[in-house]
Coordinates of C-alpha atoms (C1' of nucleotides) in Angstrom, one line a residue:
Chain A
M1 CA 151.5 -212.6 -109.8
K2 CA 151.4 -211.3 -106.3
D3 CA 150.2 -207.7 -105.8
N4 CA 153.2 -206.6 -103.8
L5 CA 155.2 -206.0 -107.0
K6 CA 152.5 -204.1 -108.9
L7 CA 153.5 -200.6 -109.7
E8 CA 150.2 -199.2 -108.4
N9 CA 150.8 -200.7 -105.0
Q10 CA 154.1 -199.0 -104.5
L11 CA 154.4 -195.9 -102.3
C12 CA 157.7 -194.9 -103.7
F13 CA 156.8 -194.8 -107.3
P14 CA 154.3 -191.9 -107.1
L15 CA 156.9 -190.1 -104.9
Y16 CA 159.5 -190.5 -107.7
A17 CA 157.1 -189.6 -110.5
C18 CA 155.6 -186.7 -108.7
S19 CA 159.0 -185.2 -107.9
K20 CA 160.0 -185.5 -111.5
E21 CA 156.8 -183.9 -112.8
I22 CA 157.1 -181.0 -110.5
V23 CA 160.8 -180.4 -111.3
K24 CA 159.7 -180.4 -115.0
K25 CA 157.2 -177.8 -114.1
Y26 CA 159.9 -175.7 -112.4
K27 CA 162.0 -176.0 -115.6
S28 CA 159.4 -174.2 -117.6
I29 CA 159.0 -171.5 -115.0
L30 CA 162.7 -171.0 -114.3
D31 CA 163.9 -171.0 -117.9
K32 CA 163.4 -167.2 -118.2
F33 CA 165.7 -166.7 -115.3
D34 CA 168.4 -168.9 -116.8
L35 CA 168.1 -171.2 -113.8
T36 CA 167.7 -175.0 -113.5
Y37 CA 165.9 -176.4 -110.5
T38 CA 169.1 -177.5 -108.8
Q39 CA 170.6 -174.1 -109.4
Y40 CA 167.4 -172.5 -108.0
I41 CA 167.5 -174.5 -104.7
V42 CA 171.2 -173.6 -104.3
M43 CA 170.3 -170.0 -104.7
M44 CA 167.5 -170.3 -102.1
V45 CA 170.0 -171.4 -99.6
M46 CA 172.4 -168.6 -100.6
W47 CA 169.7 -166.0 -100.1
E48 CA 169.1 -167.3 -96.6
E49 CA 172.7 -167.8 -95.6
K50 CA 174.6 -165.1 -97.4
E51 CA 177.7 -167.2 -96.9
I52 CA 178.2 -171.0 -96.7
N53 CA 180.6 -173.7 -97.6
V54 CA 180.0 -176.7 -99.9
K55 CA 179.7 -179.2 -97.1
N56 CA 176.9 -177.3 -95.3
L57 CA 175.2 -176.5 -98.5
G58 CA 175.2 -180.2 -99.4
D59 CA 173.7 -181.1 -96.0
R60 CA 170.9 -178.6 -96.5
L61 CA 170.1 -179.9 -100.0
Y62 CA 170.9 -183.6 -99.6
L63 CA 173.5 -183.3 -102.3
D64 CA 177.2 -184.1 -102.3
S65 CA 180.2 -182.3 -103.8
G66 CA 180.1 -184.5 -106.9
T67 CA 176.8 -182.9 -107.8
L68 CA 177.4 -179.5 -106.4
T69 CA 180.8 -178.7 -107.7
P70 CA 179.7 -178.3 -111.4
V71 CA 176.5 -176.6 -110.4
L72 CA 178.4 -174.0 -108.3
K73 CA 180.9 -173.5 -111.1
K74 CA 177.9 -172.8 -113.4
L75 CA 176.4 -170.4 -111.0
E76 CA 179.7 -168.6 -110.7
S77 CA 180.1 -168.4 -114.5
K78 CA 176.6 -166.8 -114.6
N79 CA 177.9 -164.3 -111.9
F80 CA 175.2 -165.2 -109.4
I81 CA 177.8 -166.4 -106.8
K82 CA 181.5 -166.1 -106.0
R83 CA 183.7 -169.1 -105.0
T84 CA 186.8 -168.4 -102.8
R85 CA 188.7 -170.5 -100.3
S86 CA 188.3 -169.7 -96.7
D87 CA 191.3 -167.9 -95.1
L88 CA 190.9 -169.8 -91.8
D89 CA 190.7 -173.3 -93.4
E90 CA 191.8 -173.6 -97.0
R91 CA 189.8 -176.9 -97.4
N92 CA 186.6 -174.9 -97.2
L93 CA 185.2 -173.2 -100.3
K94 CA 183.4 -170.0 -99.3
L95 CA 180.3 -169.3 -101.4
L96 CA 179.1 -165.7 -101.5
L97 CA 176.3 -163.9 -103.3
T98 CA 177.2 -161.4 -105.9
E99 CA 175.2 -158.2 -106.6
K100 CA 173.6 -160.0 -109.5
G101 CA 172.8 -162.9 -107.3
I102 CA 171.1 -160.7 -104.7
K103 CA 169.0 -159.0 -107.4
L104 CA 167.9 -162.3 -108.7
M105 CA 165.9 -162.9 -105.5
D106 CA 163.5 -160.0 -106.4
K107 CA 163.0 -161.4 -109.9
V108 CA 162.0 -164.9 -108.8
Q109 CA 159.6 -163.7 -106.0
N110 CA 156.6 -165.1 -107.8
V111 CA 158.0 -168.5 -108.6
P112 CA 156.7 -170.3 -105.5
N113 CA 153.2 -168.8 -106.3
E114 CA 153.4 -170.0 -109.9
I115 CA 154.3 -173.5 -108.8
G116 CA 151.6 -173.5 -106.2
K117 CA 149.0 -173.0 -108.9
C118 CA 150.2 -176.2 -110.6
I119 CA 149.5 -178.3 -107.5
N120 CA 145.8 -178.9 -106.9
L121 CA 146.0 -179.5 -103.2
S122 CA 144.1 -177.5 -100.5
K123 CA 146.2 -175.6 -97.9
D124 CA 145.4 -178.4 -95.5
E125 CA 146.4 -181.2 -97.8
A126 CA 149.6 -179.4 -98.7
L127 CA 150.5 -179.2 -95.0
Q128 CA 149.7 -182.8 -94.5
L129 CA 151.9 -183.8 -97.4
Y130 CA 154.7 -181.5 -96.1
K131 CA 154.6 -183.2 -92.7
L132 CA 154.6 -186.7 -94.0
L133 CA 157.5 -186.0 -96.3
Y134 CA 159.6 -184.5 -93.5
K135 CA 158.7 -187.4 -91.3
I136 CA 160.3 -189.7 -93.8
L137 CA 163.3 -187.4 -94.4
D138 CA 164.0 -186.9 -90.7
N139 CA 164.1 -190.6 -90.2
K140 CA 166.8 -191.0 -92.8
E141 CA 169.5 -189.1 -90.9
Chain B
M1 CA 164.0 -161.5 -97.0
K2 CA 160.4 -162.7 -97.5
D3 CA 159.6 -166.2 -96.2
N4 CA 158.2 -167.4 -99.5
L5 CA 161.7 -168.2 -100.9
K6 CA 162.9 -170.0 -97.8
L7 CA 163.8 -173.6 -98.5
E8 CA 161.8 -174.8 -95.4
N9 CA 158.7 -173.3 -96.7
Q10 CA 158.7 -175.1 -100.0
L11 CA 156.5 -178.1 -100.5
C12 CA 158.4 -179.3 -103.6
F13 CA 161.8 -179.5 -102.0
P14 CA 161.0 -182.3 -99.5
L15 CA 159.3 -184.1 -102.3
Y16 CA 162.5 -183.9 -104.4
A17 CA 164.8 -184.8 -101.5
C18 CA 162.6 -187.6 -100.3
S19 CA 162.4 -189.2 -103.7
K20 CA 166.2 -189.1 -104.1
E21 CA 166.8 -190.5 -100.6
I22 CA 164.4 -193.4 -101.2
V23 CA 165.9 -194.2 -104.7
K24 CA 169.3 -194.2 -103.0
K25 CA 167.9 -196.8 -100.5
Y26 CA 166.6 -198.9 -103.4
K27 CA 170.0 -198.8 -104.9
S28 CA 171.5 -200.5 -101.9
I29 CA 168.8 -203.2 -102.0
L30 CA 168.7 -203.7 -105.7
D31 CA 172.5 -204.0 -106.2
K32 CA 172.5 -207.7 -105.5
F33 CA 170.0 -208.3 -108.3
D34 CA 172.1 -206.3 -110.7
L35 CA 169.2 -203.7 -111.1
T36 CA 169.0 -200.0 -110.9
Y37 CA 165.8 -198.3 -109.7
T38 CA 164.8 -197.4 -113.2
Q39 CA 165.4 -200.9 -114.5
Y40 CA 163.4 -202.2 -111.5
I41 CA 160.3 -200.2 -112.3
V42 CA 160.5 -201.1 -115.9
M43 CA 160.6 -204.7 -114.9
M44 CA 157.6 -204.2 -112.6
V45 CA 155.6 -203.1 -115.6
M46 CA 156.9 -206.0 -117.6
W47 CA 155.8 -208.5 -115.0
E48 CA 152.3 -207.0 -115.1
E49 CA 151.9 -206.6 -118.8
K50 CA 154.0 -209.5 -120.3
E51 CA 154.2 -207.5 -123.5
I52 CA 154.2 -203.7 -124.1
N53 CA 155.7 -201.1 -126.4
V54 CA 158.0 -198.2 -125.4
K55 CA 155.3 -195.6 -125.7
N56 CA 152.9 -197.3 -123.3
L57 CA 155.7 -198.2 -121.0
G58 CA 156.7 -194.5 -120.9
D59 CA 153.1 -193.5 -120.2
R60 CA 153.0 -195.8 -117.2
L61 CA 156.4 -194.6 -115.8
Y62 CA 156.3 -190.9 -116.8
L63 CA 159.4 -191.5 -118.9
D64 CA 160.2 -190.8 -122.5
S65 CA 162.1 -192.8 -125.2
G66 CA 165.2 -190.7 -124.6
T67 CA 165.4 -192.2 -121.1
L68 CA 163.9 -195.6 -121.8
T69 CA 165.9 -196.6 -125.0
P70 CA 169.2 -197.0 -123.2
V71 CA 167.6 -198.6 -120.1
L72 CA 165.8 -201.2 -122.3
K73 CA 169.0 -202.0 -124.2
K74 CA 170.7 -202.5 -120.9
L75 CA 167.9 -204.8 -119.7
E76 CA 168.2 -206.7 -123.0
S77 CA 171.9 -207.1 -122.6
K78 CA 171.3 -208.6 -119.2
N79 CA 168.8 -211.0 -120.8
F80 CA 165.9 -209.9 -118.7
I81 CA 163.8 -208.7 -121.7
K82 CA 163.8 -209.1 -125.5
R83 CA 163.2 -206.2 -127.9
T84 CA 161.6 -206.8 -131.3
R85 CA 159.7 -204.7 -133.8
S86 CA 155.9 -205.4 -134.0
D87 CA 154.8 -207.2 -137.2
L88 CA 151.6 -205.1 -137.4
D89 CA 153.3 -201.8 -137.1
E90 CA 157.0 -201.6 -137.5
R91 CA 157.2 -198.3 -135.6
N92 CA 156.3 -200.2 -132.4
L93 CA 159.1 -201.9 -130.4
K94 CA 157.6 -205.0 -128.8
L95 CA 159.1 -205.6 -125.3
L96 CA 158.9 -209.2 -124.0
L97 CA 160.0 -210.9 -120.8
T98 CA 162.6 -213.7 -121.1
E99 CA 162.8 -216.7 -118.9
K100 CA 165.5 -215.0 -116.9
G101 CA 163.2 -211.9 -116.6
I102 CA 160.3 -214.0 -115.3
K103 CA 162.5 -215.8 -112.8
L104 CA 163.8 -212.4 -111.5
M105 CA 160.3 -211.7 -110.2
D106 CA 160.6 -214.4 -107.6
K107 CA 164.0 -213.2 -106.5
V108 CA 162.9 -209.7 -105.8
Q109 CA 159.7 -210.6 -103.9
N110 CA 161.0 -209.2 -100.7
V111 CA 162.2 -205.8 -102.0
P112 CA 158.9 -203.9 -101.3
N113 CA 159.0 -205.2 -97.8
E114 CA 162.6 -204.2 -97.3
I115 CA 161.9 -200.7 -98.6
G116 CA 158.8 -200.5 -96.3
K117 CA 161.0 -201.0 -93.3
C118 CA 163.1 -197.9 -94.2
I119 CA 160.0 -195.7 -94.2
N120 CA 158.8 -194.9 -90.7
L121 CA 155.2 -194.2 -91.5
S122 CA 152.1 -196.0 -90.1
K123 CA 149.9 -197.9 -92.6
D124 CA 147.4 -195.0 -92.3
E125 CA 150.0 -192.3 -93.0
A126 CA 151.4 -194.3 -95.9
L127 CA 147.9 -194.4 -97.4
Q128 CA 147.4 -190.7 -96.8
L129 CA 150.7 -189.9 -98.6
Y130 CA 149.9 -192.3 -101.4
K131 CA 146.6 -190.5 -102.0
L132 CA 148.0 -187.0 -101.9
L133 CA 150.8 -187.9 -104.4
Y134 CA 148.3 -189.4 -106.8
K135 CA 146.1 -186.4 -106.5
I136 CA 149.0 -184.3 -107.7
L137 CA 149.9 -186.7 -110.4
D138 CA 146.4 -187.1 -111.7
N139 CA 146.1 -183.4 -112.1
K140 CA 149.2 -183.2 -114.3
E141 CA 147.7 -185.2 -117.2
Chain C
dC1 C1' 146.6 -192.4 -154.8
dA2 C1' 150.4 -189.0 -153.7
dA3 C1' 151.7 -185.5 -150.5
dA4 C1' 151.2 -183.9 -145.9
dA5 C1' 150.6 -184.9 -141.1
dT6 C1' 151.2 -187.9 -137.4
dT7 C1' 153.3 -191.4 -134.7
dA8 C1' 157.0 -194.4 -132.4
dA9 C1' 161.7 -194.9 -131.4
dA10 C1' 166.3 -193.4 -131.5
dT11 C1' 169.8 -189.9 -131.2
dT12 C1' 172.1 -185.8 -129.5
dG13 C1' 173.2 -182.5 -126.1
dT14 C1' 172.9 -180.6 -121.5
dG15 C1' 172.4 -181.2 -116.6
dT16 C1' 172.0 -183.6 -112.8
dA17 C1' 172.9 -187.6 -109.1
dC18 C1' 175.9 -190.5 -106.7
dA19 C1' 179.6 -194.0 -105.6
dA20 C1' 184.4 -194.3 -105.5
dT21 C1' 188.7 -192.3 -105.6
dG22 C1' 192.1 -188.6 -105.4
dT23 C1' 194.3 -184.5 -103.3
dA24 C1' 195.5 -181.1 -100.2
dA25 C1' 194.7 -179.1 -95.7
dT26 C1' 193.9 -179.7 -90.9
dT27 C1' 193.5 -182.2 -86.6
dA28 C1' 194.4 -186.0 -83.5
dT29 C1' 197.5 -189.1 -81.5
dA30 C1' 201.4 -192.1 -80.4
Chain D
dT1 C1' 206.2 -183.4 -83.1
dA2 C1' 206.1 -186.7 -86.9
dT3 C1' 202.7 -189.7 -88.5
dA4 C1' 198.1 -191.2 -88.8
dA5 C1' 193.4 -190.1 -89.3
dT6 C1' 190.0 -187.0 -90.7
dT7 C1' 187.9 -183.5 -93.4
dA8 C1' 186.6 -180.6 -97.6
dC9 C1' 186.3 -180.5 -102.1
dA10 C1' 187.3 -182.1 -106.8
dT11 C1' 187.4 -185.7 -110.3
dT12 C1' 186.0 -189.9 -112.7
dG13 C1' 182.8 -193.1 -114.3
dT14 C1' 178.1 -194.8 -114.7
dA15 C1' 173.2 -194.0 -115.1
dC16 C1' 169.4 -191.5 -115.6
dA17 C1' 166.1 -187.5 -117.3
dC18 C1' 164.5 -184.5 -120.7
dA19 C1' 164.2 -181.1 -124.6
dA20 C1' 164.9 -181.0 -129.3
dT21 C1' 165.7 -183.2 -133.5
dT22 C1' 165.9 -187.1 -136.7
dT23 C1' 164.3 -191.2 -139.0
dA24 C1' 161.2 -194.4 -140.6
dA25 C1' 156.5 -196.2 -140.7
dT26 C1' 151.7 -195.4 -140.9
dT27 C1' 147.6 -192.6 -141.4
dT28 C1' 145.1 -188.7 -143.1
dT29 C1' 143.7 -185.8 -146.5
dG30 C1' 143.3 -183.0 -150.8

DNA sequence: CAAAATTAAATTGTGTACAATGTAATTATA
DNA sequence: TATAATTACATTGTACACAATTTAATTTTG
């Protein structure tokens, strides 16, 4: 058997496995805030943008409406966001933070720190990794 | 707003996004072999091991029986593997390659190469990334 | 040795992901 | 300006992914 099909020689497998393991870690941390990882990254964009439509949100998160629609409905049912159609263009769904959604930001302040503790990389290594990942991502557009 | 909750300052988000984008790329390449990405990495382990049980397969792939059972049934229905209980310990499900499963290895020889072309990293950068990812993974055990 | 504990898979329920398609609103064009 | 093309979002169908539970087989222990 040639080595090129061995799992240990793949670059993509550790990427896939690592992503899953870290999302799993997030789950254990986010549970107490009644958030999933996907809901959490949606909220991160909301805290930055205050107002955004599904299309632009999807562009930021590399997700499409098929994934986002149910997630956004869930976040609305939890009263973290509000969903209303734009007046200017009724195709656009305007996403807005609620009071509860704004308050959530304070509550999760320590999440990035907690996650950081689970990843045993030095500051320099983390930065290296960050740059390599964005180099791949930027190429895919 | 503090910067610690900005999406662009997270290390985990590009990991998550990158993983998804690459799996998507795999999908387009693996389609012609009637394989999904998950089925493909299961087959990679099978080609290496010839025979393995679900538990050990899951340890290799960071997947549990809840995920693997339906994937393995699918691979069996496509005649790539055979599933039989072990004689020595009936709790163990013995996974074996079929003739068709062995032949599949030749057909996908070029997949790693095709994927490589989608990732614009130098050999050195790819190795760096590989090491950083396994450093995180090894810590999670 | 019999009951308890452990182990391996399977099952169930929830939540993504994404391709493909559908629908309604808006924009471009003949 | 009516129709065609495009756009934004929702829906449908398929395939993971994982926590929690169940079931059956094996091992440990009192």
